[in-house]
Amino acid sequence: DDAHQMGGVDESLMGWGVEIEGDQLRLLAREGSDRKTNGVFYTPVSVVNYVLDRALDPALEQCQSVDDLLSLRVCDPACGCGYFLIEAAKRIAGACEVRGGLVNRARVIHDCVLGCDINPMTAEICRWLLWLVAEDYALSVEDLRSRVVCCDALERVDQFDPVFDVVVGNPPFLNQLGSDTARSRSRVANLRKRGLIGCATYTDEACAFFVLGLQLARVGGRVCMVQPQSVIATRGGGWMRERSVALGSLDSLWVSNAHVFGDASVYTCAPCVRVGREQCSVDRFSGAEFEQHDAMRIHGNELASMGTWSPVASVTMGIPEIVFESAGVVGDIARATADFRDEYYGLEGNIIEDGDDSSGIKLLTTGLVDLGRTYWGKKSTRILKQRWESPRVNPHKLRDDARLTKWVQSRGVEKVLVATQTRVIEAFVDERGVYAAVTPMISVMAEGEIDIWKLGAAIGSPVCTMHAMRHFGGAAMHADALKMSAKQVMELPLPTVESIWDEGASLFERLHACETDSDYSKLVMHFGEVMCNAYQLVESDRKTLTQWWGRRLGIKDS
């Protein structure tokens, strides 16, 4: 339609500067593109419709009269070309017609919608598109300048009153790890002063827009915005999650594990929060087709106590929601540590290849570990921007570096190594203490009399992968991968049936000695089934979970 065609034109003009003076608009050639710098990717029609289905339609249903409909206020604080505002105006006008009101779109646009955009050309295109949709020459583009404001809404939040029934949009995604998109110190301070971001360093700008929406919405109003999927579980999304449950309830959550924004590489989601409502349940949707799943019942402060929204999102990612028995957590029998950046950068100049000296401790990276397997010396890896075939710590350098010496000595013990940024928990038992794990791997040391193979079998079990994905999923670089902290490893559940756990530990030890891929696949699935029994899963659940786990391991016909 016209709006999306004009959106395409706007995208193509992002590399130009613009000046608006009176009725004159001039394009100015310049280097670079605003599109990626400003996180601009225009919203597909299907996503616009979904967001308004969740946020606007309930408000329309509650209106008893045309006057009620015309009193609705819809805001998009990063409106772009106005996709959300245009569709919202059409829906309000259509609802008026159903109720017998002869209200034209021009009045709805003038009275009911408000948008902001930081780009002057984009804001101007939005005004013209609203004017075209209005189909009423009594409403001029000049009249629409008060309805579509060219400004940075995050910086001018004080100009808006919290009077909106619906706040929607697809705000810019500005990754704070990127040099082109990172905020200045003064902007960080200002956004924190306004309560739009918390203490986390790498909060995406899109999260700040969502918190702004919460501030702008009236009690009973809804906020639904497209967000990077990382808001579900990462520390950077923590402030947005905290403010959402403090001010209202998570009404619904859509999660997409497909790229729905063309060439944008980020995975997305769309939370819908109802301000002032007590939490009771969450409707859940997934994928490009917005498949609906069973609602999740959550009461009171339960969502806040979860810390992340991964338990809500798990079903949308195809993660089984299976009940199991547990006899405590890993932290009851072990301690874990994750190496920090200081240790990592302390390896600079202290790594050698295996042939140069075979007495130094071996270095393992995530890419060199699978479940029960290590590829050290069999394939290369990158450490500190350099490719290594068989990396070791140079033992002769330890005399000169007390910190590195202490680190190497602490790692030269029996332990379970846990890889992160993986599709399952990939645990590997280092029985002789010959490896040191390079960040972001985690080292887990048994305490007391616990057998190291039992510890490894529990951590590497299908149940622990399911538990981790349900509670911590969404924090990794890839939406369908796990990223865990040492603390989270300590929260993994332990089996209840000791005799079956012992059997699983024996299989896990055999797995480490397995050399052929076919034997490995058979043995790993047998191990998975036995460990599911150790957690007392019923037969149907055991089959479901082991098949899901096997597929994530890449085992065919699992």
Coordinates of C-alpha atoms in Angstrom, one line a residue:
D1 CA 0.0 0.0 0.0
D2 CA 1.0 3.7 -0.2
A3 CA 2.4 3.8 3.4
H4 CA 4.8 0.9 2.9
Q5 CA 5.8 2.1 -0.6
M6 CA 6.7 5.5 0.9
G7 CA 8.5 3.7 3.7
G8 CA 10.7 2.1 1.0
V9 CA 11.4 5.5 -0.5
D10 CA 12.3 6.8 2.9
E11 CA 14.8 3.9 3.4
S12 CA 16.4 4.7 0.1
L13 CA 16.9 8.3 1.1
M14 CA 18.5 7.6 4.5
G15 CA 21.9 8.5 3.1
W16 CA 20.8 12.0 2.3
G17 CA 20.5 15.0 4.6
V18 CA 17.4 17.1 4.6
E19 CA 16.3 20.7 5.2
I20 CA 12.7 21.8 5.5
E21 CA 12.0 25.5 5.2
G22 CA 8.4 26.6 4.7
D23 CA 7.0 24.6 1.9
Q24 CA 10.4 23.7 0.5
L25 CA 12.2 20.4 1.2
R26 CA 15.8 20.1 0.0
L27 CA 18.0 17.0 -0.1
L28 CA 21.7 17.4 0.8
A29 CA 24.2 14.8 -0.3
R30 CA 26.4 13.4 2.4
E31 CA 28.5 10.3 3.3
G32 CA 27.1 7.5 5.5
S33 CA 23.6 6.2 6.1
D34 CA 21.2 7.0 8.9
R35 CA 19.5 3.7 8.4
K36 CA 21.8 1.4 10.4
T37 CA 23.3 4.2 12.5
N38 CA 19.8 5.0 13.8
G39 CA 18.6 1.4 13.9
V40 CA 15.9 2.0 11.3
F41 CA 14.1 -1.1 9.8
Y42 CA 10.5 -0.6 8.7
T43 CA 7.8 -2.8 10.1
P44 CA 6.1 -5.6 8.0
V45 CA 2.3 -5.3 7.8
S46 CA 1.9 -8.6 9.7
V47 CA 3.8 -7.2 12.7
V48 CA 1.9 -3.9 12.6
N49 CA -1.4 -5.9 12.7
Y50 CA -0.3 -8.2 15.5
V51 CA 0.8 -5.3 17.7
L52 CA -2.4 -3.4 17.2
D53 CA -4.4 -6.7 17.7
R54 CA -2.9 -7.0 21.1
A55 CA -2.8 -3.3 22.2
L56 CA -5.5 -1.4 20.4
D57 CA -8.3 -3.9 19.7
P58 CA -9.0 -4.6 23.4
A59 CA -9.4 -0.8 23.9
L60 CA -11.8 -0.7 21.0
E61 CA -13.9 -3.5 22.4
Q62 CA -14.2 -1.7 25.7
C63 CA -15.7 1.5 24.1
Q64 CA -19.4 1.7 24.4
S65 CA -20.0 4.6 22.0
V66 CA -18.6 6.7 19.2
D67 CA -17.6 9.3 21.8
D68 CA -15.7 6.7 23.7
L69 CA -13.8 5.7 20.5
L70 CA -13.0 9.3 19.7
S71 CA -11.6 9.8 23.2
L72 CA -9.0 7.1 22.6
R73 CA -5.4 8.3 22.4
V74 CA -2.7 6.3 20.5
C75 CA 1.0 7.2 20.6
D76 CA 4.0 5.9 18.6
P77 CA 7.1 7.7 20.0
A78 CA 9.3 6.5 17.2
C79 CA 6.7 6.5 14.4
G80 CA 8.8 6.4 11.3
C81 CA 6.5 6.7 8.3
G82 CA 3.5 6.1 10.5
Y83 CA 2.6 2.5 9.8
F84 CA 1.1 2.0 13.3
L85 CA -0.6 5.4 13.4
I86 CA -2.2 4.9 10.0
E87 CA -3.6 1.4 10.8
A88 CA -4.7 2.6 14.2
A89 CA -6.7 5.5 12.7
K90 CA -8.3 3.1 10.2
R91 CA -9.3 0.7 13.0
I92 CA -10.8 3.5 15.2
A93 CA -12.7 4.9 12.2
G94 CA -13.9 1.5 11.3
A95 CA -15.1 0.9 14.9
C96 CA -17.0 4.2 14.8
E97 CA -18.7 3.1 11.6
V98 CA -19.8 -0.2 13.2
R99 CA -21.4 1.7 16.0
G100 CA -23.3 3.9 13.5
G101 CA -21.1 7.0 13.7
L102 CA -20.4 8.9 10.5
V103 CA -16.9 9.9 11.5
N104 CA -14.3 10.5 8.9
R105 CA -10.6 9.5 9.2
A106 CA -9.5 13.1 9.3
R107 CA -11.1 13.7 12.7
V108 CA -9.7 10.4 14.0
I109 CA -6.2 11.3 12.8
H110 CA -6.5 14.8 14.3
D111 CA -7.9 13.7 17.6
C112 CA -6.7 10.2 18.4
V113 CA -3.1 9.7 17.1
L114 CA 0.3 11.3 17.9
G115 CA 3.7 10.4 16.7
C116 CA 7.3 11.4 17.0
D117 CA 10.4 10.8 14.9
I118 CA 13.9 12.1 15.1
N119 CA 14.4 12.3 11.3
P120 CA 12.9 15.4 9.7
M121 CA 12.3 13.7 6.3
T122 CA 10.7 10.6 7.9
A123 CA 8.4 12.8 10.0
E124 CA 7.4 14.8 6.9
I125 CA 6.6 11.6 5.0
C126 CA 4.5 10.4 8.0
R127 CA 2.5 13.6 7.9
W128 CA 1.8 13.3 4.1
L129 CA 0.8 9.7 4.4
L130 CA -1.7 10.6 7.2
W131 CA -3.0 13.4 5.1
L132 CA -3.5 10.9 2.2
V133 CA -5.3 8.4 4.4
A134 CA -7.5 11.2 5.9
E135 CA -9.0 11.9 2.4
D136 CA -10.3 15.3 3.6
Y137 CA -8.8 18.5 2.3
A138 CA -10.1 20.4 5.3
L139 CA -7.2 18.7 7.2
S140 CA -3.9 20.1 6.0
V141 CA -0.4 18.8 6.3
E142 CA 0.3 21.9 8.4
D143 CA -2.4 20.8 10.8
L144 CA -0.6 17.5 11.2
R145 CA 2.7 19.1 12.4
S146 CA 1.2 19.1 15.9
R147 CA 0.3 15.4 15.5
V148 CA 3.6 14.2 14.2
V149 CA 6.5 16.0 16.0
C150 CA 10.0 15.9 14.8
C151 CA 12.0 15.3 17.9
D152 CA 13.9 12.7 20.0
A153 CA 11.1 11.5 22.2
L154 CA 13.5 10.1 24.8
E155 CA 15.0 13.5 25.3
R156 CA 11.7 15.4 25.3
V157 CA 9.6 13.1 27.4
D158 CA 8.5 16.0 29.6
Q159 CA 6.4 17.4 26.7
F160 CA 4.0 14.5 26.9
D161 CA 1.3 13.9 29.5
P162 CA 0.7 10.3 30.5
V163 CA -2.7 10.2 28.9
F164 CA -2.4 7.5 26.2
D165 CA -4.6 4.4 26.1
V166 CA -2.2 2.7 23.7
V167 CA 1.5 3.2 23.1
V168 CA 2.9 1.1 20.2
G169 CA 5.8 1.0 17.7
N170 CA 9.0 -0.4 16.4
P171 CA 11.6 1.8 18.0
P172 CA 15.2 1.9 16.7
F173 CA 17.4 -1.0 17.8
L174 CA 20.7 0.6 18.8
N175 CA 23.2 -2.0 20.1
Q176 CA 25.4 -0.3 22.7
L177 CA 28.4 -2.5 21.8
G178 CA 28.6 -0.9 18.4
S179 CA 30.8 2.2 18.0
D180 CA 28.3 3.8 15.6
T181 CA 25.3 3.3 17.9
A182 CA 26.7 3.6 21.4
R183 CA 25.3 6.5 23.5
S184 CA 27.4 9.4 24.8
R185 CA 28.0 9.7 28.5
S186 CA 25.8 12.7 28.7
R187 CA 22.9 10.9 27.0
V188 CA 23.3 7.9 29.4
A189 CA 23.1 10.3 32.3
N190 CA 20.1 12.0 30.9
L191 CA 18.2 8.8 30.2
R192 CA 19.0 7.5 33.7
K193 CA 17.8 10.8 35.2
R194 CA 14.5 10.4 33.4
G195 CA 14.2 6.8 34.6
L196 CA 14.4 5.3 31.0
I197 CA 17.4 3.1 31.5
G198 CA 18.9 1.4 34.6
C199 CA 22.4 0.7 35.6
A200 CA 23.2 -1.9 33.0
T201 CA 25.9 -0.7 30.5
Y202 CA 24.6 -2.2 27.3
T203 CA 20.8 -1.5 27.4
D204 CA 19.5 -1.2 23.8
E205 CA 17.8 2.1 23.1
A206 CA 14.6 0.2 22.1
C207 CA 14.2 -0.8 25.8
A208 CA 14.3 2.9 26.8
F209 CA 11.4 3.5 24.4
F210 CA 9.4 0.8 26.0
V211 CA 9.9 2.3 29.4
L212 CA 8.9 5.6 28.0
G213 CA 5.7 4.0 26.8
L214 CA 5.0 2.8 30.3
Q215 CA 5.4 6.3 31.5
L216 CA 3.1 7.7 28.8
A217 CA 0.3 5.2 29.3
R218 CA -2.7 5.8 31.5
V219 CA -3.8 3.2 34.1
G220 CA -5.5 0.5 32.1
G221 CA -3.6 1.4 28.9
R222 CA -1.4 -1.0 27.0
V223 CA 2.1 -0.7 25.7
C224 CA 3.2 -3.1 22.9
M225 CA 6.4 -2.5 21.0
V226 CA 8.8 -4.6 18.9
Q227 CA 12.0 -5.2 20.9
P228 CA 15.2 -7.1 20.4
Q229 CA 14.8 -10.6 21.7
S230 CA 17.6 -10.1 24.2
V231 CA 15.2 -8.1 26.4
I232 CA 13.8 -11.5 27.5
A233 CA 16.8 -12.5 29.5
T234 CA 19.8 -10.2 29.4
R235 CA 21.0 -7.8 32.1
G236 CA 20.6 -5.0 29.5
G237 CA 16.8 -5.7 29.4
G238 CA 16.5 -6.0 33.1
W239 CA 15.3 -2.4 33.7
M240 CA 12.6 -2.7 31.1
R241 CA 11.4 -6.0 32.6
E242 CA 11.5 -4.6 36.1
R243 CA 9.5 -1.4 35.2
S244 CA 7.0 -3.5 33.3
V245 CA 6.1 -5.7 36.2
A246 CA 6.3 -2.8 38.7
L247 CA 3.8 -0.7 36.8
G248 CA 1.5 -3.4 35.4
S249 CA 1.3 -6.9 34.0
L250 CA 2.8 -8.7 31.0
D251 CA -0.4 -9.3 29.0
S252 CA 1.1 -11.2 26.1
L253 CA 4.5 -12.0 24.5
W254 CA 5.3 -12.7 20.9
V255 CA 8.7 -14.2 20.1
S256 CA 10.1 -14.7 16.6
N257 CA 13.1 -17.1 16.0
A258 CA 12.9 -16.1 12.3
H259 CA 14.2 -12.9 10.8
V260 CA 11.0 -10.9 10.0
F261 CA 12.7 -7.6 9.2
G262 CA 14.3 -8.4 5.9
D263 CA 18.1 -7.9 6.1
A264 CA 18.1 -7.0 9.8
S265 CA 20.0 -9.7 11.6
V266 CA 18.4 -9.2 15.0
Y267 CA 15.8 -11.6 16.4
T268 CA 12.7 -9.9 17.7
C269 CA 9.9 -10.1 20.2
A270 CA 6.9 -7.9 21.2
P271 CA 5.8 -7.8 24.8
C272 CA 2.4 -6.2 25.6
V273 CA 2.1 -4.7 29.1
R274 CA -1.1 -3.5 30.6
V275 CA -0.5 -0.6 33.0
G276 CA -2.0 -0.9 36.5
R277 CA -3.3 -4.5 36.0
E278 CA -2.4 -7.3 38.4
Q279 CA -0.6 -10.2 36.8
C280 CA -2.6 -13.3 36.3
S281 CA -1.7 -14.9 32.9
V282 CA 0.3 -14.3 29.7
D283 CA -0.9 -15.1 26.2
R284 CA 2.0 -16.5 24.1
F285 CA 2.7 -16.3 20.4
S286 CA 5.6 -17.3 18.1
G287 CA 7.0 -17.1 14.6
A288 CA 6.2 -15.3 11.5
E289 CA 2.7 -16.8 11.5
F290 CA 2.0 -15.7 15.1
E291 CA 1.1 -19.2 16.3
Q292 CA -0.7 -19.1 19.6
H293 CA 0.3 -21.3 22.4
D294 CA -1.3 -22.1 25.7
A295 CA -1.5 -19.2 28.1
M296 CA 0.8 -19.3 31.1
R297 CA -0.8 -18.7 34.5
I298 CA 1.3 -16.3 36.6
H299 CA 0.0 -14.7 39.8
G300 CA 1.1 -11.6 41.7
N301 CA 4.8 -11.1 42.0
E302 CA 5.7 -14.5 40.5
L303 CA 7.0 -13.0 37.2
A304 CA 9.2 -10.5 39.1
S305 CA 10.7 -13.3 41.2
M306 CA 11.7 -15.2 38.0
G307 CA 14.3 -12.5 37.1
T308 CA 14.0 -13.2 33.4
W309 CA 11.0 -13.8 31.0
S310 CA 12.6 -17.0 29.7
P311 CA 10.1 -19.2 31.5
V312 CA 7.3 -17.4 29.6
A313 CA 9.1 -17.4 26.3
S314 CA 10.3 -21.0 26.4
V315 CA 7.2 -22.6 24.7
T316 CA 7.5 -20.1 21.9
M317 CA 11.0 -21.4 21.2
G318 CA 9.8 -25.0 21.1
I319 CA 11.2 -25.9 24.5
P320 CA 9.2 -28.7 26.3
E321 CA 7.4 -27.7 29.5
I322 CA 7.9 -31.0 31.3
V323 CA 7.6 -31.6 35.0
F324 CA 10.4 -33.5 36.7
E325 CA 11.6 -34.5 40.2
S326 CA 14.7 -33.0 41.7
A327 CA 16.8 -33.6 44.8
G328 CA 18.5 -30.2 45.1
V329 CA 20.8 -28.2 42.8
V330 CA 24.4 -28.4 41.6
G331 CA 25.4 -25.7 44.1
D332 CA 24.7 -28.2 46.9
I333 CA 27.5 -30.5 45.8
A334 CA 29.9 -28.2 43.7
R335 CA 31.3 -24.7 43.2
A336 CA 31.6 -23.0 39.8
T337 CA 33.7 -20.2 38.5
A338 CA 33.8 -18.3 35.2
D339 CA 37.0 -16.7 34.1
F340 CA 36.9 -12.9 33.7
R341 CA 38.4 -10.6 31.1
D342 CA 41.5 -9.9 33.2
E343 CA 42.5 -13.6 33.1
Y344 CA 41.7 -13.7 29.4
Y345 CA 43.8 -10.7 28.5
G346 CA 46.5 -11.9 30.9
L347 CA 47.1 -14.7 28.3
E348 CA 48.5 -12.2 25.8
G349 CA 52.0 -13.2 25.0
N350 CA 51.8 -16.3 27.3
I351 CA 50.4 -18.9 24.8
I352 CA 52.5 -21.4 22.9
E353 CA 51.7 -24.3 20.6
D354 CA 51.9 -27.8 21.9
G355 CA 55.1 -28.7 20.0
D356 CA 57.0 -25.8 21.6
D357 CA 56.6 -27.2 25.1
S358 CA 54.3 -29.9 26.3
S359 CA 54.3 -29.1 30.0
G360 CA 52.0 -26.1 30.1
I361 CA 48.3 -26.5 30.8
K362 CA 46.1 -26.9 27.7
L363 CA 43.7 -24.1 26.8
L364 CA 40.1 -24.9 25.8
T365 CA 37.6 -22.7 24.1
T366 CA 33.8 -23.2 23.7
G367 CA 34.4 -24.3 20.0
L368 CA 36.6 -27.1 21.2
V369 CA 34.0 -28.8 23.4
D370 CA 30.9 -30.8 22.7
L371 CA 29.0 -33.0 25.1
G372 CA 31.5 -35.5 26.4
R373 CA 34.0 -34.6 23.7
T374 CA 37.0 -32.3 23.3
Y375 CA 38.7 -31.4 20.0
W376 CA 41.9 -29.9 21.5
G377 CA 44.7 -30.7 19.1
K378 CA 42.2 -31.9 16.4
K379 CA 40.9 -28.6 15.2
S380 CA 42.1 -25.0 15.5
T381 CA 40.6 -22.2 17.6
R382 CA 40.9 -18.5 18.0
I383 CA 42.2 -16.9 21.2
L384 CA 43.0 -13.2 21.4
K385 CA 42.5 -12.7 17.6
Q386 CA 45.1 -15.4 16.8
R387 CA 44.5 -18.9 15.4
W388 CA 46.0 -21.8 17.4
E389 CA 46.2 -25.5 16.6
S390 CA 47.1 -26.9 20.1
P391 CA 47.3 -23.9 22.5
R392 CA 49.0 -24.2 25.9
V393 CA 50.0 -21.7 28.6
N394 CA 53.8 -21.1 28.4
P395 CA 55.0 -22.6 31.7
H396 CA 58.2 -20.5 31.6
K397 CA 56.3 -17.3 31.8
L398 CA 54.5 -18.2 35.0
R399 CA 57.5 -17.1 37.1
D400 CA 57.0 -13.5 36.0
D401 CA 53.2 -13.4 36.4
A402 CA 51.8 -14.2 39.8
R403 CA 48.2 -13.8 38.8
L404 CA 48.5 -16.1 35.8
T405 CA 50.3 -18.6 37.9
K406 CA 47.5 -18.6 40.5
W407 CA 44.9 -19.0 37.8
V408 CA 46.7 -21.9 36.1
Q409 CA 47.2 -23.7 39.5
S410 CA 43.5 -23.3 40.4
R411 CA 42.5 -24.8 37.0
G412 CA 44.8 -27.8 37.3
V413 CA 42.2 -29.9 39.2
E414 CA 39.5 -32.4 38.5
K415 CA 36.5 -30.5 37.1
V416 CA 33.6 -30.3 34.7
L417 CA 34.0 -27.8 31.9
V418 CA 30.8 -26.2 30.6
A419 CA 30.6 -24.5 27.2
T420 CA 28.3 -21.6 26.7
Q421 CA 26.7 -20.0 23.6
T422 CA 25.5 -23.5 22.7
R423 CA 22.3 -25.3 21.8
V424 CA 22.5 -27.7 24.7
I425 CA 24.6 -27.7 27.9
E426 CA 27.9 -29.1 26.7
A427 CA 29.7 -30.6 29.7
F428 CA 33.1 -32.2 29.5
V429 CA 34.8 -33.9 32.4
D430 CA 38.5 -33.0 32.9
E431 CA 39.3 -35.9 35.2
R432 CA 43.1 -35.2 35.3
G433 CA 43.0 -31.4 35.4
V434 CA 45.0 -30.9 32.2
Y435 CA 42.8 -28.2 30.8
A436 CA 42.1 -24.5 31.6
A437 CA 38.9 -23.0 30.1
V438 CA 39.1 -19.7 28.3
T439 CA 36.1 -17.3 28.9
P440 CA 33.2 -17.6 28.4
M441 CA 33.5 -21.3 29.5
I442 CA 32.7 -22.3 33.1
S443 CA 34.7 -24.6 35.4
V444 CA 32.7 -26.6 38.0
M445 CA 34.6 -28.4 40.8
A446 CA 32.9 -31.1 42.9
E447 CA 33.0 -30.7 46.7
G448 CA 33.0 -33.5 49.3
E449 CA 32.7 -37.1 48.1
I450 CA 30.7 -36.5 45.0
D451 CA 32.0 -38.4 41.9
I452 CA 33.0 -36.1 39.1
W453 CA 31.3 -38.3 36.5
K454 CA 28.0 -38.0 38.4
L455 CA 28.4 -34.3 38.5
G456 CA 29.1 -34.1 34.8
A457 CA 26.2 -36.5 34.0
A458 CA 23.7 -34.3 35.8
I459 CA 24.9 -31.0 34.2
G460 CA 25.0 -32.6 30.8
S461 CA 21.5 -34.2 31.1
P462 CA 18.6 -33.4 28.8
V463 CA 16.7 -32.2 31.9
C464 CA 19.3 -29.6 32.8
T465 CA 19.3 -28.3 29.2
M466 CA 15.5 -28.0 29.2
H467 CA 15.6 -26.3 32.6
A468 CA 18.4 -23.9 31.5
M469 CA 16.6 -23.0 28.3
R470 CA 13.3 -22.4 30.2
H471 CA 14.9 -20.2 32.8
F472 CA 17.9 -18.5 31.1
G473 CA 17.3 -18.9 27.4
G474 CA 17.4 -15.8 25.2
A475 CA 20.6 -14.3 26.6
A476 CA 23.0 -15.8 24.0
M477 CA 24.2 -14.2 20.8
H478 CA 21.8 -16.5 19.0
A479 CA 18.2 -16.6 20.0
D480 CA 18.2 -20.4 20.1
A481 CA 21.4 -20.8 22.2
L482 CA 22.3 -20.9 25.9
K483 CA 24.5 -18.4 27.6
M484 CA 24.9 -19.2 31.3
S485 CA 26.7 -17.7 34.3
A486 CA 28.5 -19.7 37.0
K487 CA 25.6 -18.8 39.3
Q488 CA 23.1 -20.2 36.9
V489 CA 25.0 -23.4 36.6
M490 CA 24.8 -23.7 40.3
E491 CA 21.0 -23.6 40.0
L492 CA 20.7 -26.6 37.7
P493 CA 18.6 -29.5 39.2
L494 CA 20.0 -32.8 40.5
P495 CA 18.4 -36.2 39.9
T496 CA 16.5 -38.0 42.5
V497 CA 17.2 -41.7 41.9
E498 CA 20.8 -42.4 42.9
S499 CA 21.1 -45.9 41.3
I500 CA 19.9 -44.6 37.9
W501 CA 22.1 -41.5 38.3
D502 CA 25.1 -43.9 38.8
E503 CA 24.2 -45.7 35.6
G504 CA 24.0 -42.4 33.8
A505 CA 27.4 -41.4 35.2
S506 CA 28.9 -44.6 33.9
L507 CA 27.5 -44.0 30.4
F508 CA 28.8 -40.4 30.5
E509 CA 32.3 -41.7 31.2
R510 CA 32.0 -44.1 28.3
L511 CA 30.9 -41.2 26.1
H512 CA 34.2 -39.5 26.7
A513 CA 36.1 -42.5 25.3
C514 CA 33.8 -42.9 22.3
E515 CA 35.7 -42.4 19.0
T516 CA 33.2 -42.9 16.1
D517 CA 30.3 -40.6 15.4
S518 CA 27.8 -43.4 14.9
D519 CA 28.7 -45.0 18.3
Y520 CA 28.7 -41.5 19.9
S521 CA 25.1 -40.8 18.6
K522 CA 23.8 -44.1 19.9
L523 CA 25.5 -43.8 23.3
V524 CA 24.5 -40.1 23.8
M525 CA 20.9 -40.9 23.3
H526 CA 21.1 -43.9 25.6
F527 CA 22.7 -41.6 28.2
G528 CA 19.9 -39.0 27.7
E529 CA 17.2 -41.6 28.3
V530 CA 18.8 -43.0 31.4
M531 CA 19.3 -39.5 32.9
C532 CA 15.6 -38.6 32.2
N533 CA 14.7 -41.7 34.2
A534 CA 17.0 -40.5 37.0
Y535 CA 14.7 -37.4 37.2
Q536 CA 11.6 -39.7 37.2
L537 CA 10.1 -38.6 33.9
V538 CA 7.1 -40.6 32.7
E539 CA 7.7 -42.5 29.5
S540 CA 5.9 -40.1 27.2
D541 CA 7.7 -37.1 28.6
R542 CA 11.1 -39.0 28.5
K543 CA 10.6 -39.6 24.8
T544 CA 9.6 -36.1 24.0
L545 CA 12.5 -34.6 25.9
T546 CA 15.2 -36.9 24.6
Q547 CA 14.0 -36.4 21.0
W548 CA 14.0 -32.6 21.4
W549 CA 17.5 -32.7 23.0
G550 CA 18.9 -35.1 20.4
R551 CA 17.7 -32.7 17.6
R552 CA 19.5 -29.9 19.3
L553 CA 22.6 -32.0 19.4
G554 CA 22.3 -32.5 15.7
I555 CA 21.6 -36.2 16.0
K556 CA 19.4 -37.4 13.1
D557 CA 16.4 -39.6 13.8
S558 CA 16.6 -38.7 17.4

